[in-house]
PDB file of C-alpha atoms in Angstrom:
ATOM      1  CA  GLY P   1      20.550 121.834  85.389  1.00  0.00           C
ATOM      2  CA  LYS P   2      19.673 119.830  88.484  1.00  0.00           C
ATOM      3  CA  PHE P   3      17.802 116.545  88.242  1.00  0.00           C
ATOM      4  CA  ALA P   4      17.105 113.335  90.187  1.00  0.00           C
ATOM      5  CA  THR P   5      15.866 110.178  88.454  1.00  0.00           C
ATOM      6  CA  ALA P   6      15.952 106.352  88.380  1.00  0.00           C
ATOM      7  CA  PRO P   7      15.814 105.752  92.153  1.00  0.00           C
ATOM      8  CA  SER P   8      16.656 102.452  93.833  1.00  0.00           C
ATOM      9  CA  THR P   9      15.297 102.276  97.390  1.00  0.00           C
ATOM     10  CA  VAL P  10      16.209  99.646 100.004  1.00  0.00           C
ATOM     11  CA  TYR P  11      14.574  99.291 103.431  1.00  0.00           C
ATOM     12  CA  PHE P  12      17.252  98.154 105.889  1.00  0.00           C
ATOM     13  CA  ASN P  13      17.751  98.453 109.656  1.00  0.00           C
ATOM     14  CA  GLY P  14      14.649 100.583 110.154  1.00  0.00           C
ATOM     15  CA  ALA P  15      15.439 103.138 107.450  1.00  0.00           C
ATOM     16  CA  TYR P  16      14.917 103.764 103.745  1.00  0.00           C
ATOM     17  CA  HIS P  17      18.150 104.022 101.776  1.00  0.00           C
ATOM     18  CA  GLN P  18      17.781 105.631  98.368  1.00  0.00           C
ATOM     19  CA  PHE P  19      20.251 105.831  95.488  1.00  0.00           C
ATOM     20  CA  TYR P  20      19.478 107.819  92.345  1.00  0.00           C
ATOM     21  CA  CYS P  21      20.930 109.294  89.179  1.00  0.00           C
ATOM     22  CA  SER P  22      21.658 113.034  89.378  1.00  0.00           C
ATOM     23  CA  ASN P  23      23.513 115.896  87.738  1.00  0.00           C
ATOM     24  CA  GLY P  24      27.250 115.420  87.297  1.00  0.00           C
ATOM     25  CA  GLN P  25      28.376 118.957  88.042  1.00  0.00           C
ATOM     26  CA  ASP P  26      29.565 119.425  91.615  1.00  0.00           C
ATOM     27  CA  SER P  27      29.656 122.723  93.445  1.00  0.00           C
ATOM     28  CA  ASP P  28      31.350 121.092  96.440  1.00  0.00           C
ATOM     29  CA  ASN P  29      34.534 120.068  94.589  1.00  0.00           C
ATOM     30  CA  PHE P  30      33.889 116.388  95.355  1.00  0.00           C
ATOM     31  CA  TYR P  31      36.781 115.406  93.106  1.00  0.00           C
ATOM     32  CA  GLU P  32      38.969 116.914  90.432  1.00  0.00           C
ATOM     33  CA  TYR P  33      37.797 116.288  86.896  1.00  0.00           C
ATOM     34  CA  ASN P  34      40.603 116.596  84.375  1.00  0.00           C
ATOM     35  CA  GLY P  35      38.556 116.570  81.187  1.00  0.00           C
ATOM     36  CA  SER P  36      37.329 119.528  79.197  1.00  0.00           C
ATOM     37  CA  SER P  37      33.758 119.167  80.437  1.00  0.00           C
ATOM     38  CA  SER P  38      31.980 117.810  83.501  1.00  0.00           C
ATOM     39  CA  PRO P  39      30.716 114.204  83.633  1.00  0.00           C
ATOM     40  CA  TRP P  40      27.070 113.712  82.728  1.00  0.00           C
ATOM     41  CA  ASP P  41      25.754 112.001  85.864  1.00  0.00           C
ATOM     42  CA  HIS P  42      26.619 111.106  89.455  1.00  0.00           C
ATOM     43  CA  ILE P  43      24.871 108.625  91.762  1.00  0.00           C
ATOM     44  CA  ARG P  44      23.723 110.217  94.998  1.00  0.00           C
ATOM     45  CA  TYR P  45      22.511 108.669  98.256  1.00  0.00           C
ATOM     46  CA  ARG P  46      20.085 109.783 100.959  1.00  0.00           C
ATOM     47  CA  SER P  47      18.250 108.097 103.843  1.00  0.00           C
ATOM     48  CA  SER P  48      15.006 108.478 105.786  1.00  0.00           C
ATOM     49  CA  LYS P  49      13.278 106.924 108.769  1.00  0.00           C
ATOM     50  CA  ASP P  50       9.761 107.655 107.512  1.00  0.00           C
ATOM     51  CA  GLY P  51      10.080 108.101 103.723  1.00  0.00           C
ATOM     52  CA  VAL P  52       9.106 111.776 104.063  1.00  0.00           C
ATOM     53  CA  ASN P  53      12.021 113.515 105.781  1.00  0.00           C
ATOM     54  CA  TRP P  54      15.339 112.747 104.074  1.00  0.00           C
ATOM     55  CA  SER P  55      18.983 113.387 104.826  1.00  0.00           C
ATOM     56  CA  ALA P  56      20.960 115.727 102.603  1.00  0.00           C
ATOM     57  CA  PRO P  57      22.016 113.864  99.439  1.00  0.00           C
ATOM     58  CA  ARG P  58      25.680 113.131  98.786  1.00  0.00           C
ATOM     59  CA  VAL P  59      27.619 111.597  95.915  1.00  0.00           C
ATOM     60  CA  VAL P  60      28.481 107.903  96.378  1.00  0.00           C
ATOM     61  CA  MET P  61      29.487 106.992  92.805  1.00  0.00           C
ATOM     62  CA  HIS P  62      31.166 109.139  90.179  1.00  0.00           C
ATOM     63  CA  VAL P  63      33.495 109.103  87.184  1.00  0.00           C
ATOM     64  CA  LYS P  64      37.040 108.196  88.223  1.00  0.00           C
ATOM     65  CA  ASN P  65      38.777 107.700  84.883  1.00  0.00           C
ATOM     66  CA  PRO P  66      37.587 110.582  82.705  1.00  0.00           C
ATOM     67  CA  ALA P  67      39.772 109.444  79.807  1.00  0.00           C
ATOM     68  CA  VAL P  68      37.225 106.699  79.044  1.00  0.00           C
ATOM     69  CA  GLU P  69      34.352 107.060  81.523  1.00  0.00           C
ATOM     70  CA  ARG P  70      31.594 109.646  81.004  1.00  0.00           C
ATOM     71  CA  SER P  71      28.793 108.832  83.435  1.00  0.00           C
ATOM     72  CA  THR P  72      27.551 106.876  86.464  1.00  0.00           C
ATOM     73  CA  CYS P  73      23.769 106.480  86.577  1.00  0.00           C
ATOM     74  CA  ASP P  74      20.751 104.165  87.127  1.00  0.00           C
ATOM     75  CA  PRO P  75      21.845 102.384  90.336  1.00  0.00           C
ATOM     76  CA  SER P  76      20.414  99.097  91.588  1.00  0.00           C
ATOM     77  CA  VAL P  77      21.586  97.976  95.045  1.00  0.00           C
ATOM     78  CA  VAL P  78      21.346  94.529  96.659  1.00  0.00           C
ATOM     79  CA  TYR P  79      22.855  92.687  99.644  1.00  0.00           C
ATOM     80  CA  GLY P  80      24.930  89.576  98.990  1.00  0.00           C
ATOM     81  CA  ASP P  81      25.442  86.435 101.069  1.00  0.00           C
ATOM     82  CA  ASP P  82      29.095  87.433 101.526  1.00  0.00           C
ATOM     83  CA  GLY P  83      28.234  90.529 103.571  1.00  0.00           C
ATOM     84  CA  TYR P  84      28.817  93.087 100.824  1.00  0.00           C
ATOM     85  CA  TRP P  85      26.342  95.554  99.375  1.00  0.00           C
ATOM     86  CA  TYR P  86      26.529  95.415  95.583  1.00  0.00           C
ATOM     87  CA  MET P  87      25.626  98.226  93.190  1.00  0.00           C
ATOM     88  CA  LEU P  88      25.024  97.630  89.512  1.00  0.00           C
ATOM     89  CA  TYR P  89      25.069 100.923  87.663  1.00  0.00           C
ATOM     90  CA  THR P  90      24.948 102.214  84.100  1.00  0.00           C
ATOM     91  CA  GLY P  91      28.078 103.980  82.920  1.00  0.00           C
ATOM     92  CA  ASN P  92      29.051 105.311  79.529  1.00  0.00           C
ATOM     93  CA  GLU P  93      32.143 105.013  77.350  1.00  0.00           C
ATOM     94  CA  ASP P  94      32.553 106.416  73.873  1.00  0.00           C
ATOM     95  CA  SER P  95      33.203 102.945  72.398  1.00  0.00           C
ATOM     96  CA  TYR P  96      30.233 101.279  74.151  1.00  0.00           C
ATOM     97  CA  GLN P  97      27.783 104.110  74.820  1.00  0.00           C
ATOM     98  CA  SER P  98      25.803 102.876  77.861  1.00  0.00           C
ATOM     99  CA  ALA P  99      27.070  99.724  79.594  1.00  0.00           C
ATOM    100  CA  ILE P 100      26.640  97.987  82.964  1.00  0.00           C
ATOM    101  CA  TYR P 101      29.286  98.193  85.696  1.00  0.00           C
ATOM    102  CA  LEU P 102      29.665  96.831  89.243  1.00  0.00           C
ATOM    103  CA  ALA P 103      30.690  98.261  92.627  1.00  0.00           C
ATOM    104  CA  ARG P 104      30.491  97.051  96.231  1.00  0.00           C
ATOM    105  CA  SER P 105      30.689  98.304  99.808  1.00  0.00           C
ATOM    106  CA  ASN P 106      30.840  96.952 103.365  1.00  0.00           C
ATOM    107  CA  PHE P 107      28.110  99.420 104.295  1.00  0.00           C
ATOM    108  CA  ILE P 108      24.869 100.278 102.526  1.00  0.00           C
ATOM    109  CA  GLN P 109      25.669 103.992 102.690  1.00  0.00           C
ATOM    110  CA  GLY P 110      29.092 103.462 101.126  1.00  0.00           C
ATOM    111  CA  PRO P 111      31.813 104.129 100.232  1.00  0.00           C
ATOM    112  CA  TYR P 112      31.404 101.979  97.082  1.00  0.00           C
ATOM    113  CA  PHE P 113      34.429 100.641  95.198  1.00  0.00           C
ATOM    114  CA  LYS P 114      34.355  99.725  91.524  1.00  0.00           C
ATOM    115  CA  TYR P 115      35.138  96.365  89.968  1.00  0.00           C
ATOM    116  CA  THR P 116      37.946  97.059  87.504  1.00  0.00           C
ATOM    117  CA  GLU P 117      39.813  95.172  84.815  1.00  0.00           C
ATOM    118  CA  ILE P 118      42.385  94.089  87.435  1.00  0.00           C
ATOM    119  CA  GLY P 119      40.034  93.417  90.383  1.00  0.00           C
ATOM    120  CA  TRP P 120      38.345  95.464  93.076  1.00  0.00           C
ATOM    121  CA  GLU P 121      39.245  99.085  93.645  1.00  0.00           C
ATOM    122  CA  ASN P 122      40.254  99.872  97.247  1.00  0.00           C
ATOM    123  CA  GLU P 123      40.201 102.875  99.566  1.00  0.00           C
ATOM    124  CA  HIS P 124      43.245 104.298  97.779  1.00  0.00           C
ATOM    125  CA  GLY P 125      41.256 104.684  94.581  1.00  0.00           C
ATOM    126  CA  MET P 126      41.865 103.433  91.057  1.00  0.00           C
ATOM    127  CA  ALA P 127      45.431 103.306  89.807  1.00  0.00           C
ATOM    128  CA  LYS P 128      46.260 105.585  86.912  1.00  0.00           C
ATOM    129  CA  GLY P 129      45.224 104.037  83.607  1.00  0.00           C
ATOM    130  CA  VAL P 130      42.963 101.411  85.226  1.00  0.00           C
ATOM    131  CA  ARG P 131      39.384 101.388  84.002  1.00  0.00           C
ATOM    132  CA  ALA P 132      36.152 100.015  85.434  1.00  0.00           C
ATOM    133  CA  LYS P 133      35.291  96.640  83.912  1.00  0.00           C
ATOM    134  CA  VAL P 134      32.342  96.510  81.523  1.00  0.00           C
ATOM    135  CA  MET P 135      30.190  93.696  82.972  1.00  0.00           C
ATOM    136  CA  ILE P 136      27.519  93.759  80.241  1.00  0.00           C
ATOM    137  CA  GLY P 137      28.035  95.869  77.138  1.00  0.00           C
ATOM    138  CA  ASN P 138      28.197  95.916  73.374  1.00  0.00           C
ATOM    139  CA  PRO P 139      30.198  98.296  71.152  1.00  0.00           C
ATOM    140  CA  THR P 140      27.475 100.670  69.949  1.00  0.00           C
ATOM    141  CA  PRO P 141      27.502 103.575  67.465  1.00  0.00           C
ATOM    142  CA  GLU P 142      26.912 107.123  68.652  1.00  0.00           C
ATOM    143  CA  GLY P 143      23.211 107.982  68.712  1.00  0.00           C
ATOM    144  CA  LEU P 144      22.077 104.605  70.063  1.00  0.00           C
ATOM    145  CA  TYR P 145      21.527 103.807  73.721  1.00  0.00           C
ATOM    146  CA  GLY P 146      23.720 100.768  74.364  1.00  0.00           C
ATOM    147  CA  ILE P 147      22.948  98.533  77.376  1.00  0.00           C
ATOM    148  CA  GLY P 148      21.791  99.603  80.858  1.00  0.00           C
ATOM    149  CA  GLN P 149      18.849 100.584  83.097  1.00  0.00           C
ATOM    150  CA  GLN P 150      19.421  97.344  84.982  1.00  0.00           C
ATOM    151  CA  THR P 151      17.735  96.019  88.096  1.00  0.00           C
ATOM    152  CA  VAL P 152      18.988  93.175  90.306  1.00  0.00           C
ATOM    153  CA  VAL P 153      17.346  90.860  92.844  1.00  0.00           C
ATOM    154  CA  LYS P 154      19.014  88.473  95.303  1.00  0.00           C
ATOM    155  CA  VAL P 155      17.612  84.933  95.062  1.00  0.00           C
ATOM    156  CA  PRO P 156      18.746  81.748  96.836  1.00  0.00           C
ATOM    157  CA  GLY P 157      22.125  80.821  95.383  1.00  0.00           C
ATOM    158  CA  GLY P 158      22.702  83.945  93.335  1.00  0.00           C
ATOM    159  CA  PHE P 159      21.334  87.005  91.572  1.00  0.00           C
ATOM    160  CA  TRP P 160      18.781  87.706  88.844  1.00  0.00           C
ATOM    161  CA  VAL P 161      19.369  90.722  86.610  1.00  0.00           C
ATOM    162  CA  TRP P 162      17.184  92.469  84.004  1.00  0.00           C
ATOM    163  CA  TYR P 163      18.414  95.188  81.649  1.00  0.00           C
ATOM    164  CA  ARG P 164      17.502  97.219  78.582  1.00  0.00           C
ATOM    165  CA  VAL P 165      19.224  96.809  75.198  1.00  0.00           C
ATOM    166  CA  GLY P 166      19.375  99.344  72.355  1.00  0.00           C
ATOM    167  CA  VAL P 167      22.402  98.525  70.232  1.00  0.00           C
ATOM    168  CA  ASP P 168      21.149  98.484  66.614  1.00  0.00           C
ATOM    169  CA  ASN P 169      17.998  98.779  64.505  1.00  0.00           C
ATOM    170  CA  VAL P 170      17.016  95.164  65.243  1.00  0.00           C
ATOM    171  CA  HIS P 171      17.636  95.308  68.994  1.00  0.00           C
ATOM    172  CA  SER P 172      16.523  98.865  69.626  1.00  0.00           C
ATOM    173  CA  ASN P 173      14.441  98.363  72.766  1.00  0.00           C
ATOM    174  CA  ASP P 174      14.824  94.810  74.053  1.00  0.00           C
ATOM    175  CA  THR P 175      14.695  93.671  77.661  1.00  0.00           C
ATOM    176  CA  ARG P 176      16.973  90.798  78.685  1.00  0.00           C
ATOM    177  CA  PHE P 177      17.336  88.596  81.752  1.00  0.00           C
ATOM    178  CA  THR P 178      20.336  86.752  83.145  1.00  0.00           C
ATOM    179  CA  SER P 179      21.181  84.858  86.331  1.00  0.00           C
ATOM    180  CA  VAL P 180      24.557  84.356  88.007  1.00  0.00           C
ATOM    181  CA  SER P 181      25.824  82.982  91.306  1.00  0.00           C
ATOM    182  CA  ASP P 182      28.426  85.780  91.528  1.00  0.00           C
ATOM    183  CA  LEU P 183      27.920  89.263  90.072  1.00  0.00           C
ATOM    184  CA  THR P 184      31.527  89.349  88.884  1.00  0.00           C
ATOM    185  CA  GLN P 185      30.491  86.564  86.465  1.00  0.00           C
ATOM    186  CA  LEU P 186      28.085  88.824  84.562  1.00  0.00           C
ATOM    187  CA  ASN P 187      28.739  88.866  80.829  1.00  0.00           C
ATOM    188  CA  SER P 188      27.187  90.018  77.556  1.00  0.00           C
ATOM    189  CA  TYR P 189      26.599  86.568  76.074  1.00  0.00           C
ATOM    190  CA  THR P 190      24.416  84.585  78.501  1.00  0.00           C
ATOM    191  CA  TYR P 191      20.828  85.860  78.613  1.00  0.00           C
ATOM    192  CA  ASN P 192      17.147  85.241  77.840  1.00  0.00           C
ATOM    193  CA  ASP P 193      14.874  87.661  76.020  1.00  0.00           C
ATOM    194  CA  VAL P 194      12.075  88.968  78.263  1.00  0.00           C
ATOM    195  CA  PHE P 195       8.427  89.098  77.128  1.00  0.00           C
ATOM    196  CA  PHE P 196       5.623  91.246  78.527  1.00  0.00           C
ATOM    197  CA  ASN P 197       1.953  90.419  78.051  1.00  0.00           C
ATOM    198  CA  ASP P 198       0.043  93.604  77.311  1.00  0.00           C
ATOM    199  CA  PRO P 199      -2.370  94.483  80.170  1.00  0.00           C
ATOM    200  CA  ILE P 200      -4.952  95.902  77.740  1.00  0.00           C
ATOM    201  CA  ASP P 201      -5.369  93.205  75.093  1.00  0.00           C
ATOM    202  CA  GLY P 202      -3.477  90.332  76.754  1.00  0.00           C
ATOM    203  CA  LYS P 203      -1.208  89.849  73.753  1.00  0.00           C
ATOM    204  CA  ARG P 204       2.526  89.379  74.011  1.00  0.00           C
ATOM    205  CA  LYS P 205       4.053  92.469  72.395  1.00  0.00           C
ATOM    206  CA  SER P 206       7.128  92.510  70.217  1.00  0.00           C
ATOM    207  CA  PHE P 207       9.660  95.191  70.984  1.00  0.00           C
ATOM    208  CA  SER P 208       9.170  96.738  67.561  1.00  0.00           C
ATOM    209  CA  GLU P 209       5.600  97.566  68.619  1.00  0.00           C
ATOM    210  CA  SER P 210       6.073  98.839  72.132  1.00  0.00           C
ATOM    211  CA  PHE P 211       8.613  99.887  74.704  1.00  0.00           C
ATOM    212  CA  TYR P 212       9.101  98.854  78.307  1.00  0.00           C
ATOM    213  CA  ASN P 213      11.346 100.754  80.705  1.00  0.00           C
ATOM    214  CA  ILE P 214      11.949  98.285  83.505  1.00  0.00           C
ATOM    215  CA  GLY P 215      11.754  99.333  87.140  1.00  0.00           C
ATOM    216  CA  ASP P 216      12.761  97.737  90.420  1.00  0.00           C
ATOM    217  CA  VAL P 217      11.862  94.071  90.838  1.00  0.00           C
ATOM    218  CA  ARG P 218      10.694  92.616  94.155  1.00  0.00           C
ATOM    219  CA  LEU P 219      10.741  88.943  95.146  1.00  0.00           C
ATOM    220  CA  ASN P 220       7.625  87.864  97.107  1.00  0.00           C
ATOM    221  CA  ILE P 221       6.136  84.647  98.401  1.00  0.00           C
ATOM    222  CA  ASP P 222       2.599  83.666  97.349  1.00  0.00           C
ATOM    223  CA  LYS P 223       0.665  83.106 100.601  1.00  0.00           C
ATOM    224  CA  THR P 224      -1.688  80.607  98.942  1.00  0.00           C
ATOM    225  CA  ASP P 225       0.890  78.123  97.691  1.00  0.00           C
ATOM    226  CA  GLU P 226       4.161  79.383  99.273  1.00  0.00           C
ATOM    227  CA  ARG P 227       5.701  79.727  95.804  1.00  0.00           C
ATOM    228  CA  PRO P 228       7.964  82.691  95.031  1.00  0.00           C
ATOM    229  CA  TYR P 229       6.902  85.247  92.441  1.00  0.00           C
ATOM    230  CA  LEU P 230       8.290  88.507  91.135  1.00  0.00           C
ATOM    231  CA  GLU P 231       6.739  91.966  90.833  1.00  0.00           C
ATOM    232  CA  MET P 232       8.019  94.622  88.431  1.00  0.00           C
ATOM    233  CA  TRP P 233       6.712  98.142  87.915  1.00  0.00           C
ATOM    234  CA  VAL P 234       7.160  99.118  84.271  1.00  0.00           C
ATOM    235  CA  LEU P 235       6.814 102.349  82.292  1.00  0.00           C
ATOM    236  CA  ARG P 236       5.053 101.133  79.163  1.00  0.00           C
ATOM    237  CA  GLY P 237       4.033 102.766  75.888  1.00  0.00           C
ATOM    238  CA  TYR P 238       3.933 102.412  72.119  1.00  0.00           C
ATOM    239  CA  LEU P 239       6.687 103.637  69.840  1.00  0.00           C
ATOM    240  CA  TRP P 240       4.236 105.273  67.453  1.00  0.00           C
ATOM    241  CA  ASP P 241       2.398 107.067  70.248  1.00  0.00           C
ATOM    242  CA  GLY P 242       4.873 108.395  72.777  1.00  0.00           C
ATOM    243  CA  ILE P 243       2.234 110.446  74.573  1.00  0.00           C
ATOM    244  CA  ASN P 244       0.164 107.516  75.800  1.00  0.00           C
ATOM    245  CA  THR P 245       2.493 105.976  78.353  1.00  0.00           C
ATOM    246  CA  LEU P 246       1.474 104.406  81.629  1.00  0.00           C
ATOM    247  CA  ILE P 247       2.937 102.614  84.642  1.00  0.00           C
ATOM    248  CA  SER P 248       1.950  98.956  84.887  1.00  0.00           C
ATOM    249  CA  LYS P 249       2.668  96.254  87.453  1.00  0.00           C
ATOM    250  CA  TYR P 250       3.759  92.918  85.979  1.00  0.00           C
ATOM    251  CA  MET P 251       4.223  89.587  87.733  1.00  0.00           C
ATOM    252  CA  SER P 252       6.304  86.568  86.816  1.00  0.00           C
ATOM    253  CA  ARG P 253       7.343  83.175  88.136  1.00  0.00           C
ATOM    254  CA  ASP P 254      10.504  82.769  86.074  1.00  0.00           C
ATOM    255  CA  GLY P 255      11.633  86.342  85.391  1.00  0.00           C
ATOM    256  CA  ILE P 256      11.283  85.838  81.620  1.00  0.00           C
ATOM    257  CA  VAL P 257       7.553  85.882  80.834  1.00  0.00           C
ATOM    258  CA  TRP P 258       5.575  88.622  82.630  1.00  0.00           C
TER     259      TRP P 258
END
């Protein structure tokens, strides 16, 4: 079926630029898929001047090595000091399940080229046998999520990244935070656990009691004291009561405690 989810929207040069996860089956023969079944997800792009009337969507990120890669989803796009637009996205491999990957472009609308195990892909595509590099991932059994649903913010001197972790029964719904000066330095070992204070009772919830699906993060400046602070919109609920979910806005100074 058709679907569109997990949008990342950037306002740039007088227009809204939106990237989102969508169905992986193409009717327009965007590329040849050599596997026995179609990839799960593609990332599509569209733009708008007013946020109401949008251009026709088109695929800007897709599976390129179907021998190991099964999906491209959950984009988060940010502009770097080096003039590139960077996209962190969630992919999927059978040995990792979900994992975080990296791509970049000279232009916000693409084309985007993947960061691979031997460096950046170019306009000629990925060489045969080359695979996209897992930036943050953990070998995870089938049936568990893995690592993904990331969001990235540009800060002075580097990037701050948040992501969801579901790799075993102990870490089944964690949120983690990491900071790097260069997104190619992302790794699975340097991070802080993130804590959310419940908006109803004010208590800091453990991840065995509740779940938090992180959304886009925005960096703002407090007009009263000129200090930076972060805003995150979160889908929140309790694991024993999946019906009662709600969207909450959280704020943080350090990106760790919200």
